[in-house]
Short mmCIF file of C-alpha atoms in Angstrom, two decimals:
data_model
loop_
_atom_site.label_atom_id
_atom_site.label_comp_id
_atom_site.label_asym_id
_atom_site.label_seq_id
_atom_site.Cartn_x
_atom_site.Cartn_y
_atom_site.Cartn_z
CA MET A 1 45.14 39.80 -9.21
CA LEU A 2 45.66 36.48 -11.02
CA LYS A 3 46.93 34.99 -7.78
CA TYR A 4 43.65 35.88 -6.01
CA LEU A 5 41.57 34.56 -8.90
CA HIS A 6 43.38 31.22 -8.71
CA LYS A 7 42.88 31.15 -4.95
CA GLY A 8 39.17 31.89 -5.33
CA LEU A 9 38.79 29.26 -8.02
CA LEU A 10 40.51 26.67 -5.84
CA CYS A 11 38.21 27.45 -2.92
CA GLY A 12 35.19 27.15 -5.17
CA LEU A 13 36.31 23.75 -6.45
CA LEU A 14 36.89 22.54 -2.91
CA LEU A 15 33.40 23.64 -1.91
CA LEU A 16 31.89 21.82 -4.88
CA ALA A 17 33.88 18.69 -4.10
CA GLY A 18 32.60 18.68 -0.54
CA GLY A 19 29.03 19.35 -1.65
CA ALA A 20 28.37 15.70 -2.48
CA HIS A 21 28.36 14.94 1.24
CA ALA A 22 26.83 18.19 2.47
CA GLU A 23 23.91 17.91 4.84
CA LEU A 24 20.60 17.20 3.18
CA SER A 25 17.99 19.94 3.29
CA ASP A 26 15.32 19.59 5.97
CA ASP A 27 12.63 19.00 3.35
CA TYR A 28 14.53 16.31 1.43
CA LYS A 29 12.40 13.21 0.80
CA VAL A 30 12.63 10.01 -1.19
CA ILE A 31 9.52 9.02 -3.13
CA LEU A 32 9.19 5.31 -2.35
CA LEU A 33 7.18 3.00 -4.61
CA THR A 34 6.22 -0.63 -4.09
CA GLU A 35 3.78 -3.27 -5.33
CA ASN A 36 1.74 -6.19 -3.99
CA PHE A 37 4.27 -8.98 -3.39
CA PRO A 38 3.32 -10.68 -0.12
CA PRO A 39 4.76 -11.17 2.39
CA PHE A 40 7.42 -8.61 1.43
CA ASN A 41 5.16 -5.68 0.51
CA MET A 42 1.38 -5.54 0.20
CA ALA A 43 -1.70 -3.39 0.64
CA ILE A 44 -3.60 -4.12 3.83
CA ASP A 45 -6.88 -4.21 1.89
CA GLU A 46 -5.27 -6.23 -0.97
CA LYS A 47 -6.04 -3.48 -3.50
CA ASN A 48 -3.59 -2.24 -6.13
CA PHE A 49 -3.22 1.22 -4.62
CA ALA A 50 -2.34 2.18 -1.07
CA ARG A 51 -0.39 4.78 0.87
CA ASP A 52 1.80 4.87 3.96
CA ASP A 53 0.25 2.99 6.91
CA ASN A 54 -2.05 1.00 4.60
CA ILE A 55 1.00 -0.89 3.35
CA ASP A 56 2.69 -3.65 5.32
CA GLY A 57 4.98 -6.62 4.79
CA ILE A 58 8.52 -7.68 5.69
CA SER A 59 10.26 -5.23 3.36
CA ALA A 60 7.78 -2.39 3.96
CA ASP A 61 8.24 -2.53 7.73
CA LEU A 62 12.00 -2.81 7.35
CA VAL A 63 12.30 0.07 4.89
CA ARG A 64 10.29 2.35 7.19
CA GLU A 65 12.63 1.54 10.09
CA VAL A 66 15.71 2.03 7.91
CA PHE A 67 14.57 5.53 6.87
CA LYS A 68 13.69 6.38 10.47
CA ARG A 69 17.11 5.22 11.70
CA ALA A 70 18.87 7.11 8.89
CA GLY A 71 16.87 10.29 9.56
CA ILE A 72 15.71 10.62 5.97
CA GLY A 73 12.17 11.61 4.98
CA TYR A 74 10.03 9.67 2.53
CA ASN A 75 6.60 9.29 0.97
CA LEU A 76 5.44 5.70 0.40
CA SER A 77 2.82 4.44 -2.01
CA LEU A 78 1.86 1.08 -3.49
CA ARG A 79 0.88 1.10 -7.15
CA PHE A 80 0.29 -1.10 -10.16
CA PRO A 81 1.61 -2.26 -12.59
CA TRP A 82 5.24 -3.09 -11.80
CA ASP A 83 6.48 -1.92 -15.21
CA ARG A 84 5.20 1.62 -14.57
CA ILE A 85 6.75 2.08 -11.13
CA TYR A 86 10.00 0.49 -12.32
CA ARG A 87 10.26 3.05 -15.14
CA LEU A 88 9.35 5.93 -12.83
CA THR A 89 12.25 5.00 -10.55
CA LEU A 90 14.59 4.76 -13.51
CA ASP A 91 13.62 8.20 -14.79
CA LYS A 92 12.93 10.39 -11.75
CA PRO A 93 15.53 11.69 -9.27
CA ASN A 94 15.00 10.77 -5.60
CA TYR A 95 12.64 7.91 -6.45
CA GLY A 96 13.10 4.47 -4.87
CA LEU A 97 11.55 1.06 -5.53
CA PHE A 98 11.27 -2.12 -3.46
CA SER A 99 11.34 -5.07 -3.29
CA THR A 100 13.56 -5.17 -6.38
CA THR A 101 15.46 -8.30 -7.36
CA TYR A 102 19.16 -7.51 -7.68
CA THR A 103 20.61 -8.80 -10.96
CA ASP A 104 23.77 -8.18 -12.97
CA GLU A 105 21.65 -6.60 -15.71
CA ARG A 106 20.04 -4.12 -13.30
CA LYS A 107 23.19 -3.34 -11.28
CA PRO A 108 24.32 -0.29 -13.35
CA LEU A 109 20.81 1.15 -13.63
CA PHE A 110 20.26 2.11 -9.97
CA LYS A 111 21.96 2.79 -6.67
CA TRP A 112 21.27 -0.05 -4.26
CA VAL A 113 20.53 -0.55 -0.56
CA GLY A 114 20.26 -4.08 0.73
CA PRO A 115 19.70 -6.86 0.81
CA LEU A 116 16.33 -6.38 2.46
CA ALA A 117 15.44 -10.04 2.11
CA LYS A 118 16.19 -13.18 0.18
CA SER A 119 13.83 -15.28 -1.85
CA GLU A 120 14.33 -18.82 -3.08
CA TRP A 121 12.55 -21.14 -5.46
CA VAL A 122 11.62 -24.30 -3.64
CA LEU A 123 9.72 -27.55 -3.84
CA LEU A 124 7.50 -28.00 -0.79
CA ALA A 125 6.01 -31.25 0.46
CA ALA A 126 3.13 -31.83 2.87
CA PRO A 127 3.83 -32.44 6.57
CA GLY A 128 5.04 -36.00 7.13
CA SER A 129 6.04 -36.57 3.52
CA THR A 130 9.04 -38.86 2.95
CA ILE A 131 9.86 -37.51 -0.53
CA LYS A 132 13.53 -36.73 -1.03
CA VAL A 133 15.04 -35.37 -4.24
CA GLY A 134 18.43 -33.90 -5.07
CA SER A 135 17.54 -32.15 -8.31
CA LEU A 136 14.64 -31.09 -10.52
CA GLU A 137 15.37 -34.07 -12.74
CA GLU A 138 14.74 -36.40 -9.81
CA ALA A 139 11.57 -34.47 -8.95
CA ALA A 140 10.14 -35.02 -12.44
CA LYS A 141 8.67 -38.38 -11.44
CA TYR A 142 6.37 -36.65 -8.93
CA LYS A 143 3.25 -34.58 -9.59
CA ILE A 144 4.28 -30.95 -9.09
CA GLY A 145 1.84 -28.08 -8.63
CA ALA A 146 2.77 -24.53 -9.67
CA TYR A 147 1.30 -21.08 -10.39
CA LYS A 148 0.34 -20.61 -14.05
CA ASN A 149 2.76 -18.36 -15.99
CA ASP A 150 4.75 -17.63 -12.85
CA ALA A 151 8.55 -17.49 -13.29
CA VAL A 152 8.90 -20.66 -11.22
CA SER A 153 6.43 -22.58 -13.39
CA GLN A 154 8.09 -21.29 -16.55
CA HIS A 155 11.47 -22.40 -15.24
CA LEU A 156 10.17 -25.91 -14.60
CA GLU A 157 8.72 -26.08 -18.10
CA SER A 158 12.03 -24.89 -19.57
CA LYS A 159 13.66 -27.86 -17.85
CA GLY A 160 11.23 -30.28 -19.47
CA LEU A 161 8.93 -30.74 -16.47
CA LYS A 162 5.15 -30.51 -16.83
CA PRO A 163 3.73 -28.88 -13.69
CA ASP A 164 0.05 -29.00 -12.83
CA ASN A 165 -0.57 -25.25 -13.03
CA SER A 166 -3.23 -23.43 -11.01
CA LEU A 167 -4.67 -20.00 -11.76
CA ARG A 168 -4.09 -18.99 -8.13
CA ASP A 169 -1.09 -20.13 -6.10
CA GLN A 170 -3.36 -20.52 -3.06
CA GLU A 171 -5.04 -23.48 -4.79
CA ASN A 172 -1.80 -25.43 -4.55
CA VAL A 173 -1.98 -25.45 -0.76
CA ALA A 174 -5.25 -27.43 -0.78
CA LYS A 175 -3.95 -29.70 -3.56
CA LEU A 176 -0.80 -30.47 -1.58
CA MET A 177 -2.59 -31.09 1.71
CA SER A 178 -5.17 -33.35 0.04
CA GLY A 179 -2.59 -35.34 -1.95
CA LYS A 180 -3.66 -34.14 -5.39
CA ILE A 181 -0.08 -33.05 -5.96
CA ASP A 182 3.10 -34.44 -4.39
CA LEU A 183 5.15 -31.25 -4.44
CA TRP A 184 4.45 -27.55 -4.71
CA ALA A 185 6.89 -25.37 -6.67
CA THR A 186 6.83 -21.85 -5.24
CA THR A 187 8.91 -18.99 -3.85
CA ASP A 188 10.10 -19.02 -0.26
CA PRO A 189 9.01 -17.33 1.98
CA VAL A 190 6.02 -16.41 -0.22
CA GLY A 191 4.84 -20.02 -0.23
CA ARG A 192 5.04 -20.32 3.54
CA TYR A 193 3.09 -17.07 3.92
CA ILE A 194 0.36 -18.24 1.53
CA ALA A 195 0.17 -21.58 3.35
CA LYS A 196 -0.24 -19.81 6.69
CA GLN A 197 -3.05 -17.66 5.25
CA GLU A 198 -4.74 -20.84 4.02
CA GLY A 199 -4.48 -22.49 7.44
CA ALA A 200 -1.65 -24.90 6.62
CA SER A 201 1.63 -25.25 8.51
CA GLY A 202 4.56 -27.63 8.76
CA LEU A 203 5.27 -27.80 5.02
CA GLN A 204 8.68 -29.26 4.26
CA VAL A 205 11.31 -27.85 1.91
CA VAL A 206 12.37 -30.76 -0.29
CA LEU A 207 14.59 -28.85 -2.73
CA ARG A 208 15.93 -25.32 -3.17
CA PHE A 209 16.76 -24.71 -6.83
CA ASN A 210 17.24 -20.96 -7.29
CA SER A 211 17.81 -17.88 -5.14
CA ALA A 212 17.63 -14.11 -5.38
CA GLU A 213 18.22 -11.09 -3.15
CA LEU A 214 15.68 -8.29 -2.79
CA PHE A 215 16.91 -4.68 -2.52
CA LEU A 216 15.78 -1.08 -2.40
CA ALA A 217 16.64 0.35 -5.83
CA LEU A 218 17.25 4.12 -5.92
CA ASN A 219 17.39 6.43 -8.92
CA LYS A 220 21.02 6.95 -10.00
CA GLU A 221 20.86 10.68 -9.18
CA THR A 222 20.17 9.95 -5.51
CA PRO A 223 22.93 11.61 -3.41
CA ASP A 224 25.61 9.17 -2.24
CA GLU A 225 25.07 10.42 1.32
CA VAL A 226 21.50 9.12 1.22
CA VAL A 227 22.61 5.70 -0.01
CA GLU A 228 25.36 5.47 2.60
CA ARG A 229 23.12 6.49 5.49
CA LEU A 230 20.41 4.04 4.47
CA GLN A 231 22.86 1.18 4.04
CA LYS A 232 24.46 1.92 7.42
CA ALA A 233 21.04 1.93 9.09
CA LEU A 234 20.08 -1.37 7.44
CA ASP A 235 23.35 -3.02 8.49
CA GLU A 236 22.83 -1.86 12.08
CA LEU A 237 19.26 -3.20 12.17
CA ARG A 238 20.39 -6.55 10.77
CA ASN A 239 23.15 -6.84 13.38
CA GLU A 240 20.63 -6.02 16.12
CA GLY A 241 18.35 -8.88 15.00
CA PHE A 242 15.55 -6.60 13.83
CA VAL A 243 15.44 -8.10 10.33
CA ASP A 244 14.95 -11.62 11.70
CA GLU A 245 12.25 -10.38 14.08
CA ILE A 246 10.29 -8.71 11.26
CA THR A 247 10.58 -11.77 9.05
CA SER A 248 9.41 -14.11 11.82
CA SER A 249 6.40 -11.92 12.58
CA TYR A 250 4.99 -12.56 9.08
CA LEU A 251 5.84 -16.23 8.89
#
């Protein structure tokens, strides 16, 4: 009798061990959250709430295709503020959040799929400008425009620079094109997207001084199978050139 109990227990343990990679149920879905962060994710009507097809952007289009390729269901909504949707994803199983900057501090808090995109902090000059700098220290002699209380502006100030801050980053495009500022400190490709929306093109990258990767962050209780299938789908799409195509379509 004991022999059969041990055999039954062993079978049960083996079944449990294999359960982590068992097929997902047909109704399994990830609750995807995002925010307005153009051109990566944004509401079509520029409001702070949107659902599904009323959301576009580089990361939004890519995430949809990744889930489609992986055969995993989802619900997508754009909400505000960031702090709320970040905490929801931390606390609720099967929740996901993008575009989330991957950092060492955040690494143990989520399961990750990415990178979806990269962002860099840059100094942009107007078309035809001859300005050349190798560091922020060298750039200090020029008049630099930035977005008030933005992380980029705060970084410049922490380095002893005194940027000419605007209440809207879009204002810096006109300032740069009219010569009111020499350089524009912004995030790439966000800056290029804003410039395009404002009718400006041909801006030159004078200096890149910081970089970050943007990921899909998933609640830690998300099944490993989901993470693996999504990552595999993303890698395939990148190798096929789809990621570059999506990025180019917005810039």
